[in-house]
mmCIF file of C-alpha atoms in Angstrom:
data_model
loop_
_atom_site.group_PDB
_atom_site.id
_atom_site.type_symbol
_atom_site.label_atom_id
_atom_site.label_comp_id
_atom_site.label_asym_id
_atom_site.label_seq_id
_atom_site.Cartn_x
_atom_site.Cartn_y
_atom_site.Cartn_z
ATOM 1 C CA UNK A 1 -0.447 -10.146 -0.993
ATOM 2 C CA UNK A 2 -0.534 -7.152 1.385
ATOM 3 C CA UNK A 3 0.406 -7.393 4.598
ATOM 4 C CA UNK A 4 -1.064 -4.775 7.549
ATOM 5 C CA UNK A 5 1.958 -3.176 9.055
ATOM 6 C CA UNK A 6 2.831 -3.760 12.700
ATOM 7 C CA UNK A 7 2.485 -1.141 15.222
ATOM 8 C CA UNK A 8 6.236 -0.091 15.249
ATOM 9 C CA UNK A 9 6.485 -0.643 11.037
ATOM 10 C CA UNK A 10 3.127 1.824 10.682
ATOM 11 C CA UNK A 11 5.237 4.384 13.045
ATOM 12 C CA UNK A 12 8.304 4.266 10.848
ATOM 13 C CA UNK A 13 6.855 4.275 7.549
ATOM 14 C CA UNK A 14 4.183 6.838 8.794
ATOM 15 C CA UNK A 15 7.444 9.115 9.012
ATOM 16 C CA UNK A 16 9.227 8.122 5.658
ATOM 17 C CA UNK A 17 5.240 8.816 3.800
ATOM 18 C CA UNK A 18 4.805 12.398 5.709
ATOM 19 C CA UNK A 19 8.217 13.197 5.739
ATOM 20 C CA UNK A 20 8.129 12.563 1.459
ATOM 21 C CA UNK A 21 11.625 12.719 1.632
ATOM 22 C CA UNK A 22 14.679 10.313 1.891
ATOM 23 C CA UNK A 23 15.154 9.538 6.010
ATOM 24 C CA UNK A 24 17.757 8.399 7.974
ATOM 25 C CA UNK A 25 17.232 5.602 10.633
ATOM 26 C CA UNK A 26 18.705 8.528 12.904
ATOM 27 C CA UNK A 27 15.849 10.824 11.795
ATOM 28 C CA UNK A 28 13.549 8.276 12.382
ATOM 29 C CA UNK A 29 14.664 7.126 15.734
ATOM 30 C CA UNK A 30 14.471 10.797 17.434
ATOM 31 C CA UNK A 31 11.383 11.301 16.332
ATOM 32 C CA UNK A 32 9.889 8.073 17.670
ATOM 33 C CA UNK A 33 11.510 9.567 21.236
ATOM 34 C CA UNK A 34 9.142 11.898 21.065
ATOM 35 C CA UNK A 35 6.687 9.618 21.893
ATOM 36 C CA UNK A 36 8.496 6.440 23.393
ATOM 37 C CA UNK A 37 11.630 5.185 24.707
ATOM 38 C CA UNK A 38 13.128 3.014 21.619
ATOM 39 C CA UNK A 39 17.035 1.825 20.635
ATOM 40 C CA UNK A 40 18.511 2.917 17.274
ATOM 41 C CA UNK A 41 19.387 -0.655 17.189
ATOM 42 C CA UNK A 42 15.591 -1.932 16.771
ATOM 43 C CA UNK A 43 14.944 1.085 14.027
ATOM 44 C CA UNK A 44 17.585 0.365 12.149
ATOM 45 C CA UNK A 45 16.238 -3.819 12.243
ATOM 46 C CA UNK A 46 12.089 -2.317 11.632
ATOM 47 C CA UNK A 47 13.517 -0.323 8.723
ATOM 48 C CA UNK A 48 15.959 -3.176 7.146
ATOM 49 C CA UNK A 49 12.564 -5.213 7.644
ATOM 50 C CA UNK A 50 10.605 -2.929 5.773
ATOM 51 C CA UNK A 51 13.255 -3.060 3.255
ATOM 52 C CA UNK A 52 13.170 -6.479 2.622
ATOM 53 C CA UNK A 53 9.705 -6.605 2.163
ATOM 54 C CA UNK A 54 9.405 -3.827 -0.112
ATOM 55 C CA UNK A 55 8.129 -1.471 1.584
ATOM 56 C CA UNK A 56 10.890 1.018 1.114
ATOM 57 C CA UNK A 57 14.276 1.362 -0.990
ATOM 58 C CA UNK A 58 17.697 2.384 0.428
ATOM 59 C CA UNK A 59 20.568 4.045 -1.122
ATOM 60 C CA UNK A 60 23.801 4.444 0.862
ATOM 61 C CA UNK A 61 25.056 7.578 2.035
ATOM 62 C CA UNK A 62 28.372 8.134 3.890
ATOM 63 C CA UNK A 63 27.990 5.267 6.432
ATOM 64 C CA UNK A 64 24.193 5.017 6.098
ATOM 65 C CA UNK A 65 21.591 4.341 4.380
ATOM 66 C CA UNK A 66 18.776 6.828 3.340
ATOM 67 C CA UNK A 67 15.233 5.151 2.945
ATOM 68 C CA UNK A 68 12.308 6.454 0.624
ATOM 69 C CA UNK A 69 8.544 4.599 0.385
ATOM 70 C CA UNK A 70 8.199 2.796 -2.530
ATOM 71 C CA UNK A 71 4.862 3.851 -2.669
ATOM 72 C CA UNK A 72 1.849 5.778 -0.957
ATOM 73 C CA UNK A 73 -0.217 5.794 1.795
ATOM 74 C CA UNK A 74 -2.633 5.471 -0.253
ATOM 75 C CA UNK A 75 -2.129 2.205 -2.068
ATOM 76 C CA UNK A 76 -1.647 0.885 0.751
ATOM 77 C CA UNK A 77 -4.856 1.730 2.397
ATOM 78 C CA UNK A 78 -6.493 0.799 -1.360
ATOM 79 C CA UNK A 79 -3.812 -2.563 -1.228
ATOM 80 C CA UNK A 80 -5.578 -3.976 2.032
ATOM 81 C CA UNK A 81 -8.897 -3.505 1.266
ATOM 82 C CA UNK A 82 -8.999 -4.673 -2.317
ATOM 83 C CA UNK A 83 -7.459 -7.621 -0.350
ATOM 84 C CA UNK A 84 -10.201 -7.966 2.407
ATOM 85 C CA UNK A 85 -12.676 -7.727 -0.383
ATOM 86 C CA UNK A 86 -11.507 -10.477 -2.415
ATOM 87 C CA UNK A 87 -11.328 -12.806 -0.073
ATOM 88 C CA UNK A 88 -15.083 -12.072 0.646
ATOM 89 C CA UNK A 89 -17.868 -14.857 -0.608
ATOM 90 C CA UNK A 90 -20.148 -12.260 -1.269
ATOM 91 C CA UNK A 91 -18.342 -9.325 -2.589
ATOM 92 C CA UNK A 92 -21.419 -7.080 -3.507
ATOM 93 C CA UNK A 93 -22.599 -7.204 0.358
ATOM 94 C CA UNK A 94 -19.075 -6.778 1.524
ATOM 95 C CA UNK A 95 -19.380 -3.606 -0.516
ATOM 96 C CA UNK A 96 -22.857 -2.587 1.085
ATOM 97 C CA UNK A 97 -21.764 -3.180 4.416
ATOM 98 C CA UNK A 98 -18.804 -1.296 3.820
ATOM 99 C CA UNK A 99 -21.022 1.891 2.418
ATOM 100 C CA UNK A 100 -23.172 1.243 5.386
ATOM 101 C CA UNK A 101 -20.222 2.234 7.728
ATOM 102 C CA UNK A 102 -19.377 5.012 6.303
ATOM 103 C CA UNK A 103 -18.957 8.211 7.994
ATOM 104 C CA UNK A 104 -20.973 11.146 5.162
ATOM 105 C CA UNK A 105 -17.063 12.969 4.816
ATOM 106 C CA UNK A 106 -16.037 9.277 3.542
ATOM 107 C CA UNK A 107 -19.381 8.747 1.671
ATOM 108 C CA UNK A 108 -18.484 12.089 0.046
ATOM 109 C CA UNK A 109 -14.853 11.129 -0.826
ATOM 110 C CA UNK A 110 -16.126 8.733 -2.037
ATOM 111 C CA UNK A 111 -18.285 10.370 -4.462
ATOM 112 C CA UNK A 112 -14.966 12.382 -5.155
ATOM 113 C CA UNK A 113 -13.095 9.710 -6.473
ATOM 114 C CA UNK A 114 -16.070 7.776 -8.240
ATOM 115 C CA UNK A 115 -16.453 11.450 -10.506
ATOM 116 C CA UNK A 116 -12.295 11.240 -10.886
ATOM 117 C CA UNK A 117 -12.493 7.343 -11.921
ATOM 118 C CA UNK A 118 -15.567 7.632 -13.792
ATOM 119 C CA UNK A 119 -16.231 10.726 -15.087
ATOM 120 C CA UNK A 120 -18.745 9.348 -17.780
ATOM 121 C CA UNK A 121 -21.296 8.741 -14.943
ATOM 122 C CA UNK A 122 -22.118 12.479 -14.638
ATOM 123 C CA UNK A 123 -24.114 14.009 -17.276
ATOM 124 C CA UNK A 124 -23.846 17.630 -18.163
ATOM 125 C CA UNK A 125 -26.770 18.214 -15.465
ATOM 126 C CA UNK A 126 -24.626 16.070 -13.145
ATOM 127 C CA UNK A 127 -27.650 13.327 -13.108
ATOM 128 C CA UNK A 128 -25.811 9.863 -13.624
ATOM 129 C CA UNK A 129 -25.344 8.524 -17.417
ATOM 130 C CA UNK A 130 -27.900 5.493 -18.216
ATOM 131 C CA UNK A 131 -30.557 6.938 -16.405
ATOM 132 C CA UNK A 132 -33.877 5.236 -17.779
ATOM 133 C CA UNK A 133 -35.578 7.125 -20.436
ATOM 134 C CA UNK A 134 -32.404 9.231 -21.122
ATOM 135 C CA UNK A 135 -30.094 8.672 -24.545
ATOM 136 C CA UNK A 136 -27.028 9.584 -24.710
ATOM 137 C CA UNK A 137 -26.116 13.036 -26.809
ATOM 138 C CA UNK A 138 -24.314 11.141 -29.329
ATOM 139 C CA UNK A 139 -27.143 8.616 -30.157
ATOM 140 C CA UNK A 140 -28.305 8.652 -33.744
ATOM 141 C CA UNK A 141 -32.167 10.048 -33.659
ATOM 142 C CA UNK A 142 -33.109 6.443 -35.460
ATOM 143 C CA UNK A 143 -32.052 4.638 -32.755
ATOM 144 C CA UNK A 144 -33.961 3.804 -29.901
ATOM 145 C CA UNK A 145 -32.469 3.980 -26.302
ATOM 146 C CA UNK A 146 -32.985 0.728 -24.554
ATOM 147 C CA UNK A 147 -34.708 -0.026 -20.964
ATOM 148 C CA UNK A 148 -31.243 1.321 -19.327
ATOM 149 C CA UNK A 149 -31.095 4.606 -21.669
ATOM 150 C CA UNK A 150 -28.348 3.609 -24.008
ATOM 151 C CA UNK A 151 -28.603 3.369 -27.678
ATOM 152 C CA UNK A 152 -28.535 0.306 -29.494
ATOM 153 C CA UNK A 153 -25.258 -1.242 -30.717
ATOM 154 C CA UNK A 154 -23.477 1.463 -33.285
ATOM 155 C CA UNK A 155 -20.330 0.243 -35.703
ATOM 156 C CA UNK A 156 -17.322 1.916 -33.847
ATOM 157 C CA UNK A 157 -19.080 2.283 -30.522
ATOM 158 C CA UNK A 158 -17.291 0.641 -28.162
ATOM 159 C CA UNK A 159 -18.284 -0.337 -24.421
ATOM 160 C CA UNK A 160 -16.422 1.130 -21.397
ATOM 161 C CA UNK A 161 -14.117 -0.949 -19.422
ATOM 162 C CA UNK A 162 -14.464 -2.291 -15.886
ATOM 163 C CA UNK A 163 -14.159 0.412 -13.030
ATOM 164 C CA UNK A 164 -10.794 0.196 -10.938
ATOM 165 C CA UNK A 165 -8.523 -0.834 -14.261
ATOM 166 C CA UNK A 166 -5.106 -0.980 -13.099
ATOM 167 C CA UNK A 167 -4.031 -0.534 -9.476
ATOM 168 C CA UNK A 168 -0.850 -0.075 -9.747
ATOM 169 C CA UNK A 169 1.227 -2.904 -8.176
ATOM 170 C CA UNK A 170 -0.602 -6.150 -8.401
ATOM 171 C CA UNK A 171 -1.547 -8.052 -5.300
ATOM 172 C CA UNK A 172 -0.417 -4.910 -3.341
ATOM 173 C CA UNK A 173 2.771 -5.234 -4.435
ATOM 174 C CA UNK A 174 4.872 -1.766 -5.586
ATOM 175 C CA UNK A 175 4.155 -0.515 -8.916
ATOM 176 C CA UNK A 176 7.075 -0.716 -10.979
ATOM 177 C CA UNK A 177 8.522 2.398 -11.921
ATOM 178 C CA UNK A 178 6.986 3.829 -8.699
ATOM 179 C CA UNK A 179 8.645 6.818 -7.707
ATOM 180 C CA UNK A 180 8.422 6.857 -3.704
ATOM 181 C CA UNK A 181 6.548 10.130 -3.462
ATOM 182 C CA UNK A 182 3.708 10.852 -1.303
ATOM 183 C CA UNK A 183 0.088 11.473 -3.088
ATOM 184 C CA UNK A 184 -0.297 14.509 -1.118
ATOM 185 C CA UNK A 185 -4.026 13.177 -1.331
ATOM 186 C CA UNK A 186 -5.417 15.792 1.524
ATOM 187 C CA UNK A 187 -7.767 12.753 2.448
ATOM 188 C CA UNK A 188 -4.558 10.422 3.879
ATOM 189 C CA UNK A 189 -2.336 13.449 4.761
ATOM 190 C CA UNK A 190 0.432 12.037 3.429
ATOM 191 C CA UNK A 191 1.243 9.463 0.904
ATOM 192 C CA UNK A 192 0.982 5.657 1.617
ATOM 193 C CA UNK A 193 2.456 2.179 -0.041
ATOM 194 C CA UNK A 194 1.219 -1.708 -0.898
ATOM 195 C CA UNK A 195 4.036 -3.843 -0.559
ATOM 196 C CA UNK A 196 4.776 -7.766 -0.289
#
């Protein structure tokens, strides 16, 4: 199950997902002195931390180690709230009160990645598939559309699966085979993770 990142572990692996590169504990460290007085000694134990929990992978070189995410920003972000959501005992008004905070930019990023996902929802007008009264272009003329707009049962046909389909790692946990790169998603500005 995911885990939110600590103040210090969001700093450092906020660096390793913009930086989309392999980092140093050295790299890390002077750029965290930009902005507060910090040891090499506790880097070095936030990044062996995040390396034991999966966070990040390490491959030596010379006398250190160079670390690379595991994943992206963005599964992590998607990691914890799948998370939050499951544990809810109402899902469906979890998800309405979660629309309801919405800022319109995230409302409309939304709507991005709903027409990436899902892209049988929009019709060739862009009005959403299963709208009532409408059949779909590929229903036989003897075949009424239902209540919803969907022709009856057709040999062959077959029904589309359940939105969201595999996320990757399960339980926020890395994909396997991930490659460490950042997304580059513009909407996270970097690239994020879901670890253990």
């Amino acid at each position: 199950m995911p885990r939110q990142l600590g103040d210090l572990e969001d700093a450092v692996m906020t660096r390793v997902w913009q930086w989309n590169r392999p980092v140093t504990v050295r790299e890390v460290l002077e750029d965290l002195q930009q902005e507060r007085s910090i040891a090499y000694t506790t880097v070095m134990t936030v990044m062996d931390n995040l390396h034991q929990k999966g966070w990040v992978r390490r491959e030596v070189d010379g006398r250190a180690y160079r670390y690379t995410a595991v994943s992206t920003r963005a599964a992590y972000s998607a990691a914890l709230m799948n998370e939050a959501w499951s544990r809810s005992d109402n899902p469906a008004a979890a998800l309405v009160a979660f629309f309801g905070m919405m800022s319109p930019e995230q409302r409309e990023a939304l709507q991005d990645a709903m027409r990436i996902i899902l892209p049988d929802l929009a019709g060739p007008s862009g009005a959403s598939a299963g709208e009532p009264g409408d059949a779909p272009a590929d229903a036989p003329a003897d075949e009424p559309a239902d209540e919803g707009g969907r022709a009856g049962e057709r040999e062959g046909a077959t029904a589309p699966g359940p939105a969201g389909g595999n996320n990757g790692g399960r339980n926020g946990a890395p994909a396997a085979g991930a490659s460490g790169t950042a997304s580059g998603d513009p909407a996270d500005g970097a690239g994020a993770e879901a670890g253990r």
